[in-house]
Amino acid sequence: MMKMRTVEITVGALMIAGILSLLMLALQVSGLSNFFREEPGYKVKAEFSNIGSLKVRAKVSIGGVVVGRVTEIGLESDTFNAVVWMAIDPKRVNNLPIDTHASILTAGLLGDNYISLTPGFSETQFLKEGDIIPLGSTDSAVILEQLISKFLAGQASTNNKSDQPGGEHP
Amino acid sequence: MITMKRLQLLGRTGFSFMGDVGRATIILYHSLIGKPDWVNGFTRLVQQIYFVGVLSFVIIALSALFIGMVLGLQGYTILNKFGAEHALGQLIALSLVRELGPVVGALLFAGRAGSALTAEIGLMKTTEQLSSMEMMGVDPLRRIIAPRFWAGQISMPVLALIFNCVAILGGYMVGVEWLGVDNGAFWANMQSAVDFHADVVNGIIKSVVFGTVITWIAVFQGIDCQPTAEGIGRSTTKTVVYASLAVLGLDFFLTAVMFGDT
């Protein structure tokens, strides 16, 4: 028979492993809370009229290279615009011009939304902690349903126009 | 005549099955109901958790690692065809937390711990240790069955949780570190898809049910076995077969109740 001390120690270790697993499942896998992790980098805010299905922790990229993450998504209370906070890694890029353009794109046909930054032309002023990319220099997400309905509406109106000359159906 | 004989056989099987269920319930009742002996009971419980849980840890963790890696690899090849490999985290986590973790964990547990329990108790019965305990005025049900039952019931959920975590890490290793799925997308998709209450807690409930059923079958088969070498072997086989079937069958019903309406 094994020493009781060893038995108790291993059982205690098993219990701790179980509790740690539960914690990992709760925090890391089901995302019960995200406040332990702070994304590195300086925070920049961008306003969009529609963010589609952009999620927290989505990529922020410049020309396809990941430079940061989305940290927070909210709603501007007076203008009802979507506000996206992103953390940009200063080790990757530290001199983004102030007139940088942000657009929400989709990776592939079924893919996730991500933010693509297109650097502007200012050579003296750079984006820093807390700066805002205004609505004017952002592109919203393209929603497939809206595209389709626009296309169908266009079809219908052209049909109507062509119908109008002889459109007297009893 | 042949039909009548068949019918009679079916009836006899039914009777013996109901008798088994009845005896199993009575044994469980007698071993669990009564005044608990906190001091000695706890020591015995810890010892049994060691035998049932800690010794099953290695096989559970190793199989979990490989299952997670295979899930990552297979999921990646299929999702890659649709350009949707960022959904890999979601695929791995949901299938593990809901189904594979509790079920595969329980099957391994039945093979590793359930068979050992049956063989141990069966040998105690064959060598008349149980009868001598009774002669000395010690209740073998309270002394032998109860700590093993509780140990199985405590160990199974803990092992299933460890299984989930190790397997998700295995999938992470293959998917992110090896095949190059984006790290943030992997975890973000997983977190948005997995709900703590609906998925993780229901998985834990499943594993508690499986732990109960497996240890119940194991201790009953042990105490009900024929006191011969052959009888021990037969009971051990029965434990693994019945426990595995019970786990898979119950899993269907639990899944239907928990996730059927979504």
PDB file of N, CA and C in Angstrom, chain A residues 85-167:
ATOM      1  N   TRP A  85     -13.201  50.243 -30.861  1.00  0.00           N
ATOM      2  CA  TRP A  85     -11.880  50.543 -30.307  1.00  0.00           C
ATOM      3  C   TRP A  85     -10.919  49.470 -30.779  1.00  0.00           C
ATOM      4  N   MET A  86      -9.763  49.887 -31.255  1.00  0.00           N
ATOM      5  CA  MET A  86      -8.774  48.868 -31.601  1.00  0.00           C
ATOM      6  C   MET A  86      -7.430  49.213 -30.967  1.00  0.00           C
ATOM      7  N   ALA A  87      -6.741  48.150 -30.583  1.00  0.00           N
ATOM      8  CA  ALA A  87      -5.407  48.302 -30.023  1.00  0.00           C
ATOM      9  C   ALA A  87      -4.411  48.003 -31.128  1.00  0.00           C
ATOM     10  N   ILE A  88      -3.546  48.964 -31.390  1.00  0.00           N
ATOM     11  CA  ILE A  88      -2.559  48.776 -32.462  1.00  0.00           C
ATOM     12  C   ILE A  88      -1.189  48.619 -31.836  1.00  0.00           C
ATOM     13  N   ASP A  89      -0.511  47.584 -32.260  1.00  0.00           N
ATOM     14  CA  ASP A  89       0.776  47.233 -31.669  1.00  0.00           C
ATOM     15  C   ASP A  89       1.847  48.227 -32.126  1.00  0.00           C
ATOM     16  N   PRO A  90       2.424  49.006 -31.194  1.00  0.00           N
ATOM     17  CA  PRO A  90       3.423  50.000 -31.619  1.00  0.00           C
ATOM     18  C   PRO A  90       4.685  49.355 -32.175  1.00  0.00           C
ATOM     19  N   LYS A  91       4.917  48.075 -31.859  1.00  0.00           N
ATOM     20  CA  LYS A  91       6.107  47.416 -32.409  1.00  0.00           C
ATOM     21  C   LYS A  91       5.935  47.170 -33.902  1.00  0.00           C
ATOM     22  N   ARG A  92       4.649  46.991 -34.332  1.00  0.00           N
ATOM     23  CA  ARG A  92       4.407  46.771 -35.757  1.00  0.00           C
ATOM     24  C   ARG A  92       4.389  48.099 -36.514  1.00  0.00           C
ATOM     25  N   VAL A  93       3.571  49.033 -35.993  1.00  0.00           N
ATOM     26  CA  VAL A  93       3.435  50.292 -36.706  1.00  0.00           C
ATOM     27  C   VAL A  93       3.189  51.395 -35.688  1.00  0.00           C
ATOM     28  N   ASN A  94       3.989  52.458 -35.749  1.00  0.00           N
ATOM     29  CA  ASN A  94       3.885  53.507 -34.752  1.00  0.00           C
ATOM     30  C   ASN A  94       3.668  54.870 -35.384  1.00  0.00           C
ATOM     31  N   ASN A  95       3.622  54.918 -36.730  1.00  0.00           N
ATOM     32  CA  ASN A  95       3.515  56.225 -37.380  1.00  0.00           C
ATOM     33  C   ASN A  95       2.394  56.229 -38.413  1.00  0.00           C
ATOM     34  N   LEU A  96       1.193  55.843 -37.951  1.00  0.00           N
ATOM     35  CA  LEU A  96       0.046  55.893 -38.858  1.00  0.00           C
ATOM     36  C   LEU A  96      -0.383  57.348 -39.033  1.00  0.00           C
ATOM     37  N   PRO A  97      -0.497  57.834 -40.254  1.00  0.00           N
ATOM     38  CA  PRO A  97      -0.925  59.223 -40.470  1.00  0.00           C
ATOM     39  C   PRO A  97      -2.322  59.447 -39.897  1.00  0.00           C
ATOM     40  N   ILE A  98      -2.604  60.693 -39.532  1.00  0.00           N
ATOM     41  CA  ILE A  98      -3.859  61.024 -38.864  1.00  0.00           C
ATOM     42  C   ILE A  98      -5.047  60.839 -39.798  1.00  0.00           C
ATOM     43  N   ASP A  99      -4.822  60.933 -41.129  1.00  0.00           N
ATOM     44  CA  ASP A  99      -5.942  60.777 -42.068  1.00  0.00           C
ATOM     45  C   ASP A  99      -6.046  59.351 -42.606  1.00  0.00           C
ATOM     46  N   THR A 100      -5.692  58.377 -41.747  1.00  0.00           N
ATOM     47  CA  THR A 100      -5.792  56.978 -42.145  1.00  0.00           C
ATOM     48  C   THR A 100      -7.248  56.571 -42.351  1.00  0.00           C
ATOM     49  N   HIS A 101      -7.465  55.753 -43.336  1.00  0.00           N
ATOM     50  CA  HIS A 101      -8.810  55.306 -43.697  1.00  0.00           C
ATOM     51  C   HIS A 101      -9.024  53.891 -43.166  1.00  0.00           C
ATOM     52  N   ALA A 102     -10.187  53.638 -42.547  1.00  0.00           N
ATOM     53  CA  ALA A 102     -10.476  52.303 -42.005  1.00  0.00           C
ATOM     54  C   ALA A 102     -11.685  51.730 -42.708  1.00  0.00           C
ATOM     55  N   SER A 103     -11.600  50.455 -43.129  1.00  0.00           N
ATOM     56  CA  SER A 103     -12.776  49.835 -43.736  1.00  0.00           C
ATOM     57  C   SER A 103     -12.944  48.420 -43.181  1.00  0.00           C
ATOM     58  N   ILE A 104     -14.199  47.995 -43.091  1.00  0.00           N
ATOM     59  CA  ILE A 104     -14.486  46.643 -42.601  1.00  0.00           C
ATOM     60  C   ILE A 104     -14.640  45.737 -43.803  1.00  0.00           C
ATOM     61  N   LEU A 105     -13.798  44.721 -43.874  1.00  0.00           N
ATOM     62  CA  LEU A 105     -13.822  43.792 -45.008  1.00  0.00           C
ATOM     63  C   LEU A 105     -14.159  42.398 -44.501  1.00  0.00           C
ATOM     64  N   THR A 106     -14.406  41.519 -45.425  1.00  0.00           N
ATOM     65  CA  THR A 106     -14.728  40.139 -45.074  1.00  0.00           C
ATOM     66  C   THR A 106     -13.670  39.225 -45.654  1.00  0.00           C
ATOM     67  N   ALA A 107     -13.175  38.289 -44.838  1.00  0.00           N
ATOM     68  CA  ALA A 107     -12.171  37.343 -45.315  1.00  0.00           C
ATOM     69  C   ALA A 107     -12.874  36.214 -46.058  1.00  0.00           C
ATOM     70  N   GLY A 108     -12.803  36.237 -47.378  1.00  0.00           N
ATOM     71  CA  GLY A 108     -13.450  35.187 -48.152  1.00  0.00           C
ATOM     72  C   GLY A 108     -14.952  35.380 -48.176  1.00  0.00           C
ATOM     73  N   LEU A 109     -15.646  34.435 -48.772  1.00  0.00           N
ATOM     74  CA  LEU A 109     -17.091  34.566 -48.942  1.00  0.00           C
ATOM     75  C   LEU A 109     -17.813  34.353 -47.618  1.00  0.00           C
ATOM     76  N   LEU A 110     -17.356  33.376 -46.835  1.00  0.00           N
ATOM     77  CA  LEU A 110     -18.036  33.044 -45.579  1.00  0.00           C
ATOM     78  C   LEU A 110     -17.258  33.555 -44.389  1.00  0.00           C
ATOM     79  N   GLY A 111     -16.194  34.329 -44.662  1.00  0.00           N
ATOM     80  CA  GLY A 111     -15.228  34.580 -43.606  1.00  0.00           C
ATOM     81  C   GLY A 111     -15.660  35.590 -42.577  1.00  0.00           C
ATOM     82  N   ASP A 112     -14.744  35.820 -41.647  1.00  0.00           N
ATOM     83  CA  ASP A 112     -14.950  36.777 -40.577  1.00  0.00           C
ATOM     84  C   ASP A 112     -14.751  38.194 -41.096  1.00  0.00           C
ATOM     85  N   ASN A 113     -15.373  39.143 -40.394  1.00  0.00           N
ATOM     86  CA  ASN A 113     -15.088  40.535 -40.689  1.00  0.00           C
ATOM     87  C   ASN A 113     -13.784  40.931 -40.017  1.00  0.00           C
ATOM     88  N   TYR A 114     -13.046  41.819 -40.669  1.00  0.00           N
ATOM     89  CA  TYR A 114     -11.859  42.377 -40.035  1.00  0.00           C
ATOM     90  C   TYR A 114     -11.717  43.821 -40.505  1.00  0.00           C
ATOM     91  N   ILE A 115     -10.855  44.542 -39.832  1.00  0.00           N
ATOM     92  CA  ILE A 115     -10.669  45.947 -40.178  1.00  0.00           C
ATOM     93  C   ILE A 115      -9.389  46.098 -40.977  1.00  0.00           C
ATOM     94  N   SER A 116      -9.490  46.781 -42.092  1.00  0.00           N
ATOM     95  CA  SER A 116      -8.312  47.042 -42.905  1.00  0.00           C
ATOM     96  C   SER A 116      -8.036  48.539 -42.861  1.00  0.00           C
ATOM     97  N   LEU A 117      -6.808  48.902 -42.525  1.00  0.00           N
ATOM     98  CA  LEU A 117      -6.430  50.311 -42.457  1.00  0.00           C
ATOM     99  C   LEU A 117      -5.656  50.670 -43.715  1.00  0.00           C
ATOM    100  N   THR A 118      -6.006  51.807 -44.292  1.00  0.00           N
ATOM    101  CA  THR A 118      -5.241  52.306 -45.430  1.00  0.00           C
ATOM    102  C   THR A 118      -4.581  53.607 -44.991  1.00  0.00           C
ATOM    103  N   PRO A 119      -3.282  53.641 -44.861  1.00  0.00           N
ATOM    104  CA  PRO A 119      -2.597  54.831 -44.335  1.00  0.00           C
ATOM    105  C   PRO A 119      -2.849  56.046 -45.223  1.00  0.00           C
ATOM    106  N   GLY A 120      -2.979  57.206 -44.565  1.00  0.00           N
ATOM    107  CA  GLY A 120      -3.207  58.444 -45.310  1.00  0.00           C
ATOM    108  C   GLY A 120      -1.896  59.082 -45.715  1.00  0.00           C
ATOM    109  N   PHE A 121      -1.938  60.404 -45.922  1.00  0.00           N
ATOM    110  CA  PHE A 121      -0.773  61.061 -46.495  1.00  0.00           C
ATOM    111  C   PHE A 121      -0.112  62.067 -45.575  1.00  0.00           C
ATOM    112  N   SER A 122      -0.708  62.322 -44.414  1.00  0.00           N
ATOM    113  CA  SER A 122      -0.122  63.297 -43.507  1.00  0.00           C
ATOM    114  C   SER A 122       1.258  62.825 -43.054  1.00  0.00           C
ATOM    115  N   GLU A 123       2.241  63.725 -43.090  1.00  0.00           N
ATOM    116  CA  GLU A 123       3.581  63.325 -42.683  1.00  0.00           C
ATOM    117  C   GLU A 123       3.987  63.951 -41.377  1.00  0.00           C
ATOM    118  N   THR A 124       3.103  64.790 -40.832  1.00  0.00           N
ATOM    119  CA  THR A 124       3.475  65.457 -39.591  1.00  0.00           C
ATOM    120  C   THR A 124       2.661  64.950 -38.417  1.00  0.00           C
ATOM    121  N   GLN A 125       1.377  64.601 -38.659  1.00  0.00           N
ATOM    122  CA  GLN A 125       0.532  64.187 -37.544  1.00  0.00           C
ATOM    123  C   GLN A 125       0.259  62.695 -37.621  1.00  0.00           C
ATOM    124  N   PHE A 126       0.424  62.021 -36.484  1.00  0.00           N
ATOM    125  CA  PHE A 126       0.232  60.575 -36.453  1.00  0.00           C
ATOM    126  C   PHE A 126      -0.849  60.214 -35.448  1.00  0.00           C
ATOM    127  N   LEU A 127      -1.504  59.063 -35.699  1.00  0.00           N
ATOM    128  CA  LEU A 127      -2.509  58.575 -34.762  1.00  0.00           C
ATOM    129  C   LEU A 127      -1.835  58.179 -33.459  1.00  0.00           C
ATOM    130  N   LYS A 128      -2.428  58.615 -32.328  1.00  0.00           N
ATOM    131  CA  LYS A 128      -1.883  58.201 -31.039  1.00  0.00           C
ATOM    132  C   LYS A 128      -3.037  57.770 -30.136  1.00  0.00           C
ATOM    133  N   GLU A 129      -2.693  57.357 -28.941  1.00  0.00           N
ATOM    134  CA  GLU A 129      -3.667  56.871 -27.967  1.00  0.00           C
ATOM    135  C   GLU A 129      -4.901  57.766 -27.901  1.00  0.00           C
ATOM    136  N   GLY A 130      -6.090  57.194 -28.124  1.00  0.00           N
ATOM    137  CA  GLY A 130      -7.333  57.920 -27.943  1.00  0.00           C
ATOM    138  C   GLY A 130      -7.805  58.700 -29.163  1.00  0.00           C
ATOM    139  N   ASP A 131      -7.054  58.658 -30.267  1.00  0.00           N
ATOM    140  CA  ASP A 131      -7.469  59.397 -31.456  1.00  0.00           C
ATOM    141  C   ASP A 131      -8.671  58.735 -32.118  1.00  0.00           C
ATOM    142  N   ILE A 132      -9.382  59.531 -32.907  1.00  0.00           N
ATOM    143  CA  ILE A 132     -10.610  59.049 -33.541  1.00  0.00           C
ATOM    144  C   ILE A 132     -10.453  59.076 -35.054  1.00  0.00           C
ATOM    145  N   ILE A 133     -10.836  57.971 -35.702  1.00  0.00           N
ATOM    146  CA  ILE A 133     -10.975  57.977 -37.157  1.00  0.00           C
ATOM    147  C   ILE A 133     -12.439  58.282 -37.422  1.00  0.00           C
ATOM    148  N   PRO A 134     -12.778  59.458 -37.971  1.00  0.00           N
ATOM    149  CA  PRO A 134     -14.191  59.861 -38.054  1.00  0.00           C
ATOM    150  C   PRO A 134     -14.950  59.069 -39.106  1.00  0.00           C
ATOM    151  N   LEU A 135     -16.271  59.212 -39.047  1.00  0.00           N
ATOM    152  CA  LEU A 135     -17.155  58.477 -39.952  1.00  0.00           C
ATOM    153  C   LEU A 135     -16.815  58.739 -41.413  1.00  0.00           C
ATOM    154  N   GLY A 136     -16.338  59.965 -41.685  1.00  0.00           N
ATOM    155  CA  GLY A 136     -16.061  60.326 -43.066  1.00  0.00           C
ATOM    156  C   GLY A 136     -14.961  59.511 -43.709  1.00  0.00           C
ATOM    157  N   SER A 137     -14.025  59.023 -42.910  1.00  0.00           N
ATOM    158  CA  SER A 137     -12.937  58.261 -43.526  1.00  0.00           C
ATOM    159  C   SER A 137     -13.004  56.790 -43.152  1.00  0.00           C
ATOM    160  N   THR A 138     -14.223  56.263 -43.005  1.00  0.00           N
ATOM    161  CA  THR A 138     -14.354  54.818 -42.782  1.00  0.00           C
ATOM    162  C   THR A 138     -15.344  54.253 -43.789  1.00  0.00           C
ATOM    163  N   ASP A 139     -15.179  52.982 -44.104  1.00  0.00           N
ATOM    164  CA  ASP A 139     -16.138  52.267 -44.950  1.00  0.00           C
ATOM    165  C   ASP A 139     -16.817  51.215 -44.104  1.00  0.00           C
ATOM    166  N   SER A 140     -18.139  51.163 -44.159  1.00  0.00           N
ATOM    167  CA  SER A 140     -18.864  50.178 -43.364  1.00  0.00           C
ATOM    168  C   SER A 140     -18.753  48.799 -43.983  1.00  0.00           C
ATOM    169  N   ALA A 141     -19.199  47.832 -43.213  1.00  0.00           N
ATOM    170  CA  ALA A 141     -19.210  46.464 -43.724  1.00  0.00           C
ATOM    171  C   ALA A 141     -20.228  46.361 -44.842  1.00  0.00           C
ATOM    172  N   VAL A 142     -19.927  45.507 -45.801  1.00  0.00           N
ATOM    173  CA  VAL A 142     -20.861  45.270 -46.893  1.00  0.00           C
ATOM    174  C   VAL A 142     -21.781  44.134 -46.469  1.00  0.00           C
ATOM    175  N   ILE A 143     -23.062  44.410 -46.371  1.00  0.00           N
ATOM    176  CA  ILE A 143     -24.004  43.372 -45.956  1.00  0.00           C
ATOM    177  C   ILE A 143     -24.594  42.735 -47.204  1.00  0.00           C
ATOM    178  N   LEU A 144     -24.456  41.450 -47.303  1.00  0.00           N
ATOM    179  CA  LEU A 144     -24.844  40.729 -48.516  1.00  0.00           C
ATOM    180  C   LEU A 144     -26.323  40.921 -48.820  1.00  0.00           C
ATOM    181  N   GLU A 145     -27.153  40.860 -47.773  1.00  0.00           N
ATOM    182  CA  GLU A 145     -28.602  40.972 -47.971  1.00  0.00           C
ATOM    183  C   GLU A 145     -28.966  42.331 -48.562  1.00  0.00           C
ATOM    184  N   GLN A 146     -28.289  43.398 -48.049  1.00  0.00           N
ATOM    185  CA  GLN A 146     -28.584  44.734 -48.573  1.00  0.00           C
ATOM    186  C   GLN A 146     -28.212  44.833 -50.043  1.00  0.00           C
ATOM    187  N   LEU A 147     -27.050  44.221 -50.373  1.00  0.00           N
ATOM    188  CA  LEU A 147     -26.624  44.223 -51.773  1.00  0.00           C
ATOM    189  C   LEU A 147     -27.675  43.551 -52.637  1.00  0.00           C
ATOM    190  N   ILE A 148     -28.136  42.374 -52.164  1.00  0.00           N
ATOM    191  CA  ILE A 148     -29.093  41.606 -52.958  1.00  0.00           C
ATOM    192  C   ILE A 148     -30.387  42.390 -53.112  1.00  0.00           C
ATOM    193  N   SER A 149     -30.853  42.992 -51.992  1.00  0.00           N
ATOM    194  CA  SER A 149     -32.133  43.690 -52.094  1.00  0.00           C
ATOM    195  C   SER A 149     -32.005  44.914 -53.008  1.00  0.00           C
ATOM    196  N   LYS A 150     -30.833  45.590 -52.945  1.00  0.00           N
ATOM    197  CA  LYS A 150     -30.609  46.719 -53.840  1.00  0.00           C
ATOM    198  C   LYS A 150     -30.648  46.248 -55.290  1.00  0.00           C
ATOM    199  N   PHE A 151     -29.968  45.115 -55.517  1.00  0.00           N
ATOM    200  CA  PHE A 151     -29.889  44.577 -56.865  1.00  0.00           C
ATOM    201  C   PHE A 151     -31.284  44.211 -57.366  1.00  0.00           C
ATOM    202  N   LEU A 152     -32.077  43.549 -56.483  1.00  0.00           N
ATOM    203  CA  LEU A 152     -33.420  43.146 -56.876  1.00  0.00           C
ATOM    204  C   LEU A 152     -34.285  44.364 -57.128  1.00  0.00           C
ATOM    205  N   ALA A 153     -34.148  45.381 -56.253  1.00  0.00           N
ATOM    206  CA  ALA A 153     -34.937  46.597 -56.450  1.00  0.00           C
ATOM    207  C   ALA A 153     -34.582  47.228 -57.787  1.00  0.00           C
ATOM    208  N   GLY A 154     -33.279  47.225 -58.108  1.00  0.00           N
ATOM    209  CA  GLY A 154     -32.847  47.766 -59.391  1.00  0.00           C
ATOM    210  C   GLY A 154     -33.466  47.002 -60.545  1.00  0.00           C
ATOM    211  N   GLN A 155     -33.452  45.675 -60.416  1.00  0.00           N
ATOM    212  CA  GLN A 155     -34.065  44.828 -61.433  1.00  0.00           C
ATOM    213  C   GLN A 155     -35.529  45.197 -61.605  1.00  0.00           C
ATOM    214  N   ALA A 156     -36.245  45.315 -60.460  1.00  0.00           N
ATOM    215  CA  ALA A 156     -37.680  45.562 -60.512  1.00  0.00           C
ATOM    216  C   ALA A 156     -37.962  46.889 -61.206  1.00  0.00           C
ATOM    217  N   SER A 157     -37.142  47.932 -60.843  1.00  0.00           N
ATOM    218  CA  SER A 157     -37.430  49.238 -61.432  1.00  0.00           C
ATOM    219  C   SER A 157     -37.166  49.214 -62.929  1.00  0.00           C
ATOM    220  N   THR A 158     -36.106  48.518 -63.362  1.00  0.00           N
ATOM    221  CA  THR A 158     -35.868  48.458 -64.806  1.00  0.00           C
ATOM    222  C   THR A 158     -36.998  47.690 -65.476  1.00  0.00           C
ATOM    223  N   ASN A 159     -37.490  46.638 -64.844  1.00  0.00           N
ATOM    224  CA  ASN A 159     -38.611  45.887 -65.396  1.00  0.00           C
ATOM    225  C   ASN A 159     -39.828  46.787 -65.544  1.00  0.00           C
ATOM    226  N   ASN A 160     -40.104  47.578 -64.475  1.00  0.00           N
ATOM    227  CA  ASN A 160     -41.260  48.456 -64.495  1.00  0.00           C
ATOM    228  C   ASN A 160     -41.163  49.440 -65.649  1.00  0.00           C
ATOM    229  N   LYS A 161     -39.916  49.988 -65.798  1.00  0.00           N
ATOM    230  CA  LYS A 161     -39.732  50.963 -66.866  1.00  0.00           C
ATOM    231  C   LYS A 161     -40.041  50.325 -68.215  1.00  0.00           C
ATOM    232  N   SER A 162     -39.540  49.131 -68.422  1.00  0.00           N
ATOM    233  CA  SER A 162     -39.752  48.495 -69.714  1.00  0.00           C
ATOM    234  C   SER A 162     -41.220  48.096 -69.879  1.00  0.00           C
ATOM    235  N   ASP A 163     -41.893  47.853 -68.708  1.00  0.00           N
ATOM    236  CA  ASP A 163     -43.298  47.476 -68.798  1.00  0.00           C
ATOM    237  C   ASP A 163     -44.195  48.670 -69.117  1.00  0.00           C
ATOM    238  N   GLN A 164     -43.740  49.864 -68.644  1.00  0.00           N
ATOM    239  CA  GLN A 164     -44.663  51.002 -68.660  1.00  0.00           C
ATOM    240  C   GLN A 164     -45.317  51.309 -70.025  1.00  0.00           C
ATOM    241  N   PRO A 165     -44.546  51.309 -71.126  1.00  0.00           N
ATOM    242  CA  PRO A 165     -45.216  51.665 -72.390  1.00  0.00           C
ATOM    243  C   PRO A 165     -46.416  50.787 -72.701  1.00  0.00           C
ATOM    244  N   GLY A 166     -46.250  49.484 -72.552  1.00  0.00           N
ATOM    245  CA  GLY A 166     -47.376  48.634 -72.868  1.00  0.00           C
ATOM    246  C   GLY A 166     -47.944  47.962 -71.633  1.00  0.00           C
ATOM    247  N   GLY A 167     -47.946  48.673 -70.484  1.00  0.00           N
ATOM    248  CA  GLY A 167     -48.279  48.028 -69.212  1.00  0.00           C
ATOM    249  C   GLY A 167     -49.744  47.992 -68.916  1.00  0.00           C
TER     250      GLY A 167
END
